[in-house]
Short mmCIF file of C-alpha atoms and ligand atoms in Angstrom, two decimals:
data_model
loop_
_atom_site.label_atom_id
_atom_site.label_comp_id
_atom_site.label_asym_id
_atom_site.label_seq_id
_atom_site.Cartn_x
_atom_site.Cartn_y
_atom_site.Cartn_z
CA MET U 1 -11.66 31.53 13.80
CA ALA U 2 -9.04 30.09 11.26
CA THR U 3 -10.31 27.79 8.64
CA ALA U 4 -9.47 24.30 8.18
CA ALA U 5 -7.69 25.03 4.77
CA ALA U 6 -5.73 28.01 6.51
CA HIS U 7 -4.21 25.58 9.15
CA HIS U 8 -3.54 22.86 6.60
CA THR U 9 -1.51 25.53 4.85
CA ALA U 10 0.19 26.78 8.07
CA GLN U 11 0.84 23.05 8.86
CA GLN U 12 2.67 22.62 5.43
CA THR U 13 4.61 25.86 5.40
CA GLY U 14 5.15 27.12 8.94
CA PRO U 15 8.54 26.81 10.80
CA GLN U 16 9.55 23.62 12.48
CA ALA U 17 9.57 24.68 16.24
CA TYR U 18 10.92 21.24 17.46
CA GLY U 19 13.39 21.05 14.45
CA ALA U 20 15.79 23.57 15.85
CA GLN U 21 16.37 21.61 18.84
CA SER U 22 16.26 17.97 17.40
CA GLY U 23 18.29 18.37 14.06
CA VAL U 24 15.96 18.39 11.39
CA PRO U 25 17.94 18.09 8.31
CA ASP U 26 18.40 21.26 6.52
CA THR U 27 17.24 19.73 3.25
CA ALA U 28 13.95 18.99 4.89
CA CYS U 29 13.07 22.47 5.80
CA GLY U 30 12.76 23.46 2.08
CA THR U 31 11.88 20.40 0.52
CA ASP U 32 9.05 17.79 0.64
CA ASP U 33 11.25 15.02 1.87
CA THR U 34 8.49 13.26 4.19
CA ALA U 35 10.99 10.69 5.36
CA ALA U 36 13.32 13.53 6.89
CA TYR U 37 10.29 15.34 8.23
CA GLN U 38 9.40 12.00 9.99
CA ARG U 39 12.83 11.31 11.36
CA ALA U 40 12.80 14.83 12.64
CA PHE U 41 9.37 14.27 14.34
CA ASP U 42 10.40 10.84 15.71
CA ALA U 43 13.49 12.58 17.21
CA ALA U 44 11.39 15.15 18.75
CA VAL U 45 9.06 12.91 20.55
CA ALA U 46 11.91 10.73 21.80
CA ALA U 47 13.54 13.62 23.16
CA ASP U 48 10.32 14.68 25.12
CA GLU U 49 10.00 17.99 22.99
CA ARG U 50 6.66 19.34 22.11
CA VAL U 51 4.82 19.33 18.81
CA GLU U 52 3.21 22.63 18.04
CA PRO U 53 0.39 23.15 15.36
CA ARG U 54 2.68 24.31 12.69
CA ASP U 55 5.21 21.63 13.02
CA TRP U 56 4.96 18.63 10.70
CA MET U 57 3.50 15.53 11.83
CA PRO U 58 2.41 12.45 10.69
CA ASP U 59 -1.33 12.34 9.38
CA ALA U 60 -1.96 9.28 11.59
CA TYR U 61 -0.76 11.25 14.73
CA ARG U 62 -3.08 14.25 13.62
CA ALA U 63 -6.09 12.02 13.33
CA THR U 64 -5.34 10.41 16.77
CA LEU U 65 -5.30 13.57 18.40
CA VAL U 66 -8.44 14.91 16.88
CA ARG U 67 -10.12 11.75 17.71
CA GLN U 68 -8.96 11.53 21.30
CA ILE U 69 -9.23 15.46 21.95
CA ALA U 70 -12.79 15.70 20.26
CA GLN U 71 -13.96 12.85 22.28
CA HIS U 72 -12.55 14.39 25.47
CA ALA U 73 -14.31 17.83 24.54
CA HIS U 74 -17.62 16.08 23.90
CA SER U 75 -17.37 14.45 27.33
CA GLU U 76 -16.96 17.74 28.94
CA ILE U 77 -20.04 19.27 27.45
CA ILE U 78 -22.28 16.19 27.56
CA GLY U 79 -21.03 15.68 31.07
CA MET U 80 -22.87 18.77 32.14
CA GLN U 81 -26.43 17.18 31.75
CA PRO U 82 -26.25 14.47 34.63
CA GLU U 83 -25.13 17.23 37.14
CA ALA U 84 -27.21 20.04 35.93
CA ASN U 85 -30.18 17.79 36.42
CA TRP U 86 -29.86 18.65 40.11
CA ILE U 87 -29.14 22.40 39.95
CA THR U 88 -32.73 23.29 40.57
CA ARG U 89 -32.89 20.62 43.33
CA ALA U 90 -29.76 21.42 45.38
CA PRO U 91 -30.32 21.19 49.03
CA SER U 92 -28.87 24.58 50.13
CA LEU U 93 -27.82 27.86 48.21
CA ARG U 94 -24.31 27.08 48.88
CA ARG U 95 -24.77 23.69 47.38
CA LYS U 96 -26.56 25.23 44.38
CA ALA U 97 -23.57 27.71 43.98
CA ILE U 98 -20.98 25.16 43.93
CA LEU U 99 -22.81 22.91 41.61
CA MET U 100 -23.50 25.89 39.06
CA ALA U 101 -20.03 26.91 39.14
CA LYS U 102 -18.59 23.21 38.61
CA VAL U 103 -21.10 22.63 35.57
CA GLN U 104 -19.81 26.04 34.28
CA ASP U 105 -16.26 24.99 34.55
CA GLU U 106 -17.25 21.76 32.46
CA ALA U 107 -18.58 24.02 29.51
CA GLY U 108 -14.91 25.92 29.90
CA HIS U 109 -13.21 22.62 29.57
CA GLY U 110 -14.95 21.84 26.55
CA LEU U 111 -14.16 25.36 24.99
CA TYR U 112 -10.43 24.65 25.72
CA LEU U 113 -10.44 21.38 24.22
CA TYR U 114 -12.46 22.29 21.01
CA SER U 115 -9.64 25.11 20.65
CA ALA U 116 -7.20 22.65 21.06
CA ALA U 117 -8.66 20.37 18.50
CA GLU U 118 -8.85 23.44 16.11
CA THR U 119 -5.32 23.96 16.27
CA LEU U 120 -5.03 20.60 14.21
CA GLY U 121 -7.04 21.97 11.15
CA THR U 122 -10.49 21.02 12.29
CA SER U 123 -13.40 23.21 13.09
CA ARG U 124 -15.62 23.20 15.93
CA GLU U 125 -18.67 23.11 13.66
CA ASP U 126 -17.40 19.92 12.26
CA LEU U 127 -16.68 18.12 15.62
CA LEU U 128 -20.02 19.25 17.09
CA ASP U 129 -21.78 17.77 13.63
CA LYS U 130 -19.67 14.57 14.06
CA LEU U 131 -20.96 14.41 17.74
CA HIS U 132 -24.56 15.01 17.00
CA THR U 133 -24.45 12.48 13.86
CA GLY U 134 -22.84 9.68 16.08
CA ARG U 135 -19.55 9.68 14.22
CA GLN U 136 -17.68 10.69 17.24
CA LYS U 137 -17.85 9.17 20.79
CA TYR U 138 -18.07 10.77 24.20
CA SER U 139 -17.18 9.09 27.52
CA SER U 140 -19.20 6.21 28.44
CA ILE U 141 -19.78 7.30 32.02
CA PHE U 142 -22.14 10.03 31.16
CA ASN U 143 -24.62 7.38 29.96
CA TYR U 144 -25.80 6.64 33.39
CA PRO U 145 -28.61 8.63 35.32
CA THR U 146 -28.20 10.68 38.28
CA LEU U 147 -30.97 9.31 40.54
CA THR U 148 -30.40 10.94 43.79
CA TRP U 149 -28.78 14.02 45.17
CA ALA U 150 -25.81 11.83 46.26
CA ASP U 151 -24.79 11.24 42.51
CA VAL U 152 -23.59 14.72 42.55
CA GLY U 153 -21.12 13.49 45.18
CA ALA U 154 -20.22 10.31 43.61
CA ILE U 155 -19.79 12.16 40.22
CA GLY U 156 -17.36 14.61 42.03
CA TRP U 157 -15.47 11.75 43.96
CA LEU U 158 -15.24 8.93 41.59
CA VAL U 159 -15.78 10.49 37.98
CA ASP U 160 -13.80 13.50 38.49
CA GLY U 161 -11.10 11.39 40.30
CA ALA U 162 -10.72 9.02 37.40
CA ALA U 163 -10.74 11.99 35.04
CA ILE U 164 -7.85 13.34 36.98
CA THR U 165 -5.95 10.12 37.22
CA ASN U 166 -6.06 10.00 33.51
CA GLN U 167 -5.71 13.63 32.78
CA VAL U 168 -2.57 14.52 34.90
CA PRO U 169 -0.28 12.17 32.49
CA LEU U 170 -1.98 14.21 29.64
CA CYS U 171 -0.16 17.27 30.85
CA ARG U 172 2.94 15.58 29.39
CA CYS U 173 1.21 14.77 26.14
CA SER U 174 3.65 15.19 23.32
CA TYR U 175 1.12 17.73 21.53
CA GLY U 176 1.58 21.15 23.25
CA PRO U 177 -1.94 22.71 22.80
CA TYR U 178 -3.64 19.38 24.43
CA ALA U 179 -0.80 19.40 27.13
CA ARG U 180 -1.29 23.00 28.32
CA ALA U 181 -5.19 22.82 28.27
CA MET U 182 -4.77 19.99 30.63
CA VAL U 183 -2.80 21.85 33.16
CA ARG U 184 -5.78 24.32 33.78
CA VAL U 185 -8.31 21.35 33.50
CA CYS U 186 -6.84 19.30 36.18
CA LYS U 187 -6.71 22.16 38.67
CA GLU U 188 -10.29 22.67 38.26
CA GLU U 189 -11.01 19.12 38.08
CA SER U 190 -9.28 18.71 41.49
CA PHE U 191 -11.66 21.19 43.03
CA HIS U 192 -14.48 19.09 41.60
CA GLN U 193 -13.26 15.97 43.18
CA ARG U 194 -12.75 17.57 46.62
CA GLN U 195 -16.35 19.11 46.59
CA GLY U 196 -17.75 15.64 45.66
CA TYR U 197 -15.80 14.01 48.54
CA GLU U 198 -16.94 16.63 50.74
CA LEU U 199 -20.52 16.31 49.73
CA LEU U 200 -20.53 12.48 50.28
CA LEU U 201 -18.82 12.95 53.76
CA ALA U 202 -21.53 15.14 54.82
CA LEU U 203 -23.97 12.52 53.57
CA SER U 204 -22.33 9.65 55.17
CA ARG U 205 -21.95 11.46 58.56
CA GLY U 206 -25.59 12.50 58.38
CA THR U 207 -28.84 10.61 59.08
CA PRO U 208 -29.17 6.84 58.44
CA GLU U 209 -31.17 7.73 55.21
CA GLN U 210 -28.48 10.05 54.03
CA HIS U 211 -25.56 7.53 54.83
CA ALA U 212 -27.79 4.87 52.90
CA MET U 213 -28.28 7.30 49.92
CA ALA U 214 -24.50 7.81 49.80
CA GLN U 215 -23.68 4.24 49.77
CA ASP U 216 -26.25 3.61 46.81
CA ALA U 217 -24.76 6.36 44.93
CA VAL U 218 -21.22 4.82 45.32
CA ASP U 219 -22.67 1.41 44.57
CA ARG U 220 -24.06 2.46 41.10
CA TRP U 221 -20.96 4.89 40.01
CA TRP U 222 -18.15 2.54 40.95
CA TRP U 223 -17.87 -0.06 38.33
CA PRO U 224 -18.88 2.64 35.18
CA SER U 225 -16.09 4.67 36.66
CA LEU U 226 -13.49 2.00 36.11
CA MET U 227 -14.79 1.71 32.75
CA MET U 228 -13.72 5.12 32.06
CA PHE U 229 -10.19 4.24 31.42
CA GLY U 230 -11.03 2.26 28.46
CA PRO U 231 -10.93 -1.44 27.67
CA PRO U 232 -8.32 -3.66 28.88
CA ASP U 233 -4.94 -3.18 27.52
CA ASP U 234 -5.03 -6.21 25.30
CA GLU U 235 -8.13 -4.89 23.70
CA SER U 236 -7.10 -1.37 23.50
CA ALA U 237 -6.75 -0.76 19.73
CA HIS U 238 -4.90 2.68 19.99
CA SER U 239 -2.89 2.43 23.23
CA ALA U 240 0.36 1.01 21.93
CA GLN U 241 0.40 3.55 19.06
CA SER U 242 -0.53 6.57 21.32
CA MET U 243 2.31 5.41 23.87
CA ALA U 244 4.85 5.09 21.35
CA TRP U 245 3.89 8.85 20.34
CA LYS U 246 3.72 10.06 23.89
CA ILE U 247 0.12 11.18 23.65
CA LYS U 248 -0.81 8.45 26.37
CA ARG U 249 2.05 8.08 29.01
CA HIS U 250 0.31 5.13 30.72
CA SER U 251 -1.87 2.27 29.67
CA ASN U 252 -5.51 1.95 30.63
CA ASP U 253 -4.99 -0.65 32.89
CA GLU U 254 -2.23 1.14 34.77
CA LEU U 255 -4.06 4.08 35.24
CA ARG U 256 -7.31 2.11 36.40
CA GLN U 257 -5.05 0.37 38.88
CA ARG U 258 -3.71 3.62 40.16
CA PHE U 259 -7.24 4.95 40.59
CA VAL U 260 -8.62 1.72 42.54
CA ASP U 261 -5.39 2.13 44.91
CA ILE U 262 -6.22 5.90 45.49
CA CYS U 263 -9.84 5.32 46.13
CA VAL U 264 -9.71 2.34 48.68
CA PRO U 265 -8.39 4.39 51.60
CA GLN U 266 -10.70 7.36 50.61
CA ALA U 267 -13.75 4.98 50.67
CA GLU U 268 -12.61 3.84 54.22
CA SER U 269 -12.27 7.70 55.53
CA LEU U 270 -15.57 8.23 53.77
CA GLY U 271 -17.40 5.53 55.82
CA LEU U 272 -18.65 4.03 52.55
CA THR U 273 -17.97 0.44 51.10
CA LEU U 274 -16.71 -0.06 47.56
CA PRO U 275 -19.13 -2.60 45.89
CA ASP U 276 -16.55 -5.30 45.27
CA PRO U 277 -16.25 -8.34 47.27
CA ASP U 278 -12.68 -9.25 45.39
CA LEU U 279 -11.09 -5.92 46.45
CA LYS U 280 -8.09 -6.57 48.75
CA TRP U 281 -4.66 -5.66 49.16
CA ASN U 282 -2.06 -7.68 47.23
CA GLU U 283 1.18 -7.51 49.20
CA GLU U 284 3.25 -9.12 46.37
CA ARG U 285 2.16 -6.75 43.68
CA GLY U 286 1.90 -3.75 46.07
CA HIS U 287 -1.72 -2.94 44.69
CA HIS U 288 -5.23 -3.68 45.39
CA ASP U 289 -6.65 -6.65 43.39
CA PHE U 290 -10.34 -6.13 42.35
CA GLY U 291 -13.03 -7.99 40.56
CA ALA U 292 -13.84 -8.32 37.23
CA ILE U 293 -15.31 -5.52 34.96
CA ASP U 294 -18.42 -6.35 32.99
CA TRP U 295 -16.96 -5.44 29.46
CA THR U 296 -20.21 -6.34 27.80
CA GLU U 297 -21.92 -3.61 29.43
CA PHE U 298 -19.28 -1.21 28.46
CA TRP U 299 -19.27 -2.13 24.76
CA GLU U 300 -23.13 -1.99 24.95
CA VAL U 301 -23.19 1.45 26.29
CA LEU U 302 -20.47 2.46 23.41
CA LYS U 303 -23.09 1.18 20.99
CA GLY U 304 -25.72 3.50 22.11
CA ASN U 305 -27.47 0.89 24.50
CA GLY U 306 -26.54 2.55 27.75
CA PRO U 307 -29.56 3.92 29.99
CA CYS U 308 -29.34 7.60 29.04
CA ASN U 309 -27.48 7.50 25.47
CA GLU U 310 -30.67 8.68 23.69
CA GLN U 311 -31.63 11.16 26.25
CA ARG U 312 -28.03 12.77 26.49
CA MET U 313 -28.04 13.09 22.51
CA THR U 314 -31.75 14.40 22.17
CA GLN U 315 -30.80 16.99 24.88
CA ARG U 316 -27.40 17.83 23.35
CA ARG U 317 -29.08 18.50 19.66
CA ARG U 318 -31.91 20.39 21.20
CA ALA U 319 -29.36 22.74 23.24
CA HIS U 320 -27.36 23.14 19.92
CA ASP U 321 -30.44 24.02 17.97
CA GLU U 322 -31.80 26.41 20.66
CA GLY U 323 -28.38 28.14 20.70
CA ALA U 324 -28.46 29.11 16.75
CA TRP U 325 -29.40 32.47 17.48
CA VAL U 326 -26.59 33.12 19.79
CA ARG U 327 -23.98 31.84 17.19
CA GLU U 328 -25.69 33.90 14.62
CA SER U 329 -25.60 37.03 16.78
CA ALA U 330 -21.90 36.58 17.48
CA ALA U 331 -20.82 36.09 13.95
CA ALA U 332 -22.96 39.24 12.88
CA TYR U 333 -21.28 41.04 15.62
CA ALA U 334 -17.98 39.87 14.40
CA ALA U 335 -18.60 40.95 10.93
CA LYS U 336 -19.76 44.20 12.10
CA ARG U 337 -16.62 44.88 14.15
CA ASN U 338 -14.54 43.81 11.03
CA ASP U 339 -16.19 46.32 8.68
CA GLU U 340 -15.94 48.98 11.14
CA ALA U 341 -12.12 48.10 11.75
CA GLY U 342 -11.77 48.08 7.72
CA ALA U 343 -13.49 51.51 7.55
CA GLY U 344 -11.22 52.74 10.11
CA ARG U 345 -8.19 51.46 8.18
CA GLY U 346 -9.58 53.13 5.00
N1 BYC R 401 -15.92 5.90 26.61
O1 BYC R 401 -7.92 1.89 22.01
P1 BYC R 401 -8.51 2.52 23.26
C1 BYC R 401 -14.86 14.30 32.74
C2 BYC R 401 -13.19 3.92 22.76
S1 BYC R 401 -14.92 14.13 30.92
C3 BYC R 401 -16.12 5.94 25.45
O2 BYC R 401 -8.05 2.29 24.72
P2 BYC R 401 -7.73 5.25 23.57
C4 BYC R 401 -15.99 15.15 33.33
C5 BYC R 401 -12.16 4.61 22.06
O3 BYC R 401 -12.46 5.87 21.93
C6 BYC R 401 -13.40 13.22 30.86
N2 BYC R 401 -15.35 5.32 24.61
O4 BYC R 401 -8.70 4.02 23.17
C7 BYC R 401 -16.62 15.80 32.44
C8 BYC R 401 -11.89 3.68 21.02
O5 BYC R 401 -12.99 3.84 20.03
P3 BYC R 401 -12.63 4.72 18.53
C9 BYC R 401 -13.33 12.55 29.55
C10 BYC R 401 -14.25 4.99 24.88
O6 BYC R 401 -8.17 6.55 22.98
C11 BYC R 401 -17.93 16.51 33.14
C12 BYC R 401 -12.12 2.20 21.61
O7 BYC R 401 -12.88 2.60 22.78
N3 BYC R 401 -11.98 12.07 29.57
O8 BYC R 401 -13.95 13.92 33.27
O9 BYC R 401 -6.42 4.78 23.26
C13 BYC R 401 -18.42 16.47 34.44
C14 BYC R 401 -10.69 1.55 22.06
O10 BYC R 401 -10.17 2.17 23.19
C15 BYC R 401 -14.17 4.87 26.41
C16 BYC R 401 -11.28 12.00 28.43
O11 BYC R 401 -11.83 11.74 27.50
C17 BYC R 401 -14.89 5.53 27.22
N4 BYC R 401 -14.62 5.66 28.50
O12 BYC R 401 -7.85 5.33 25.12
C18 BYC R 401 -17.35 15.50 35.18
C19 BYC R 401 -9.66 11.55 28.57
N5 BYC R 401 -12.76 4.37 26.47
O13 BYC R 401 -12.33 6.08 19.03
C20 BYC R 401 -16.26 14.98 34.60
C21 BYC R 401 -8.98 11.66 27.26
C22 BYC R 401 -12.33 3.91 25.37
O14 BYC R 401 -11.49 3.81 17.90
N6 BYC R 401 -8.96 10.27 26.44
N7 BYC R 401 -13.04 4.18 24.25
O15 BYC R 401 -13.89 4.56 18.00
C23 BYC R 401 -8.08 9.32 26.77
O16 BYC R 401 -7.25 9.36 27.60
C24 BYC R 401 -8.31 8.11 25.87
O17 BYC R 401 -8.85 8.51 24.70
C25 BYC R 401 -9.11 6.90 26.66
C26 BYC R 401 -9.02 5.64 25.71
C27 BYC R 401 -8.11 6.24 27.77
C28 BYC R 401 -10.35 7.21 27.12
#
């Protein structure tokens, strides 16, 4: 694994991958002319070229990417907890196998994303330390409990559905490693979304008790899923700059609206009701109107006061501590392999 220092050196001295196409001034290639680098970077972003790890980039662009990608990675691994809660109680072998595969996929997504963040000169150890000490966030959605089996379906349909709506545009993010990680993540999330939908459909068409359980899960997960897209545009601190940098391609409210419009007909097909009396088609806007989101609840969850914040963090720190021997063994094995390779060369 490369160190932060190595990345930093590579960033300063490496080739300008986007410069060749976007006319980076020759003088900028051999000098410390920040203004020229900045112009080349702006031109590359304007031309929809990808920024790669060794390219020059503004410090604030790098910091924003680390913040967002780290938060995204942390969400994937914390997101394993609410669903893993049901692995031992899945109602059939088939459901258990599907759920185990899904939870493992989330771990894989975390790995792609930590790797993408590392290309920006940070390390996985540092990012995990920031998560464990509360200096970096994870998605608000994972601070809600999974009370019944139907919650596994609601997470797949709504939470993974919201994640896909948010992440498909991230496949066109200006930062190459993040955009490429998103392509595979989105493919897997689509499968997750379908399994959630299919699970809810089975419950909805089952006994009256099963139908009621599916409805109750949708009632509890609907509003927190809408909050996943982040605060309203006029309260979104980072959106304007992230959109200018083409990290984000759409605003929080645009994606939230898209998600609502997708879910309404799907809920009808499921035979379930979305818990919002104000939800109705607006012919003029060509979109569904929907009720007010409780943003006080959202900010409280972000401050650590959601129903499961403490439980999630305690479990995460415990899993990290209990996994110390795996990290130590892997490092010892890598060192041994290195020594053997060195001896072979000598
Ligand atoms: N939760 O200026 P804004 C999954 C924070 S995992 C917590 O709009 P931005 C899955 C935001 O960080 C999917 N915090 O921010 C896994 C900022 O605070 P800081 C996770 C939130 O970055 C397992 C402040 O509020 N997806 O699908 O422009 C099983 C102001 O916000 C949230 C991603 O991470 C939130 N919901 O936009 C199943 C997608 N929203 O950092 C499923 C990648 C906002 O200044 N991330 N905040 O302290 C993004 O697309 C963007 O970061 C966001 C927020 C749209 C989330």
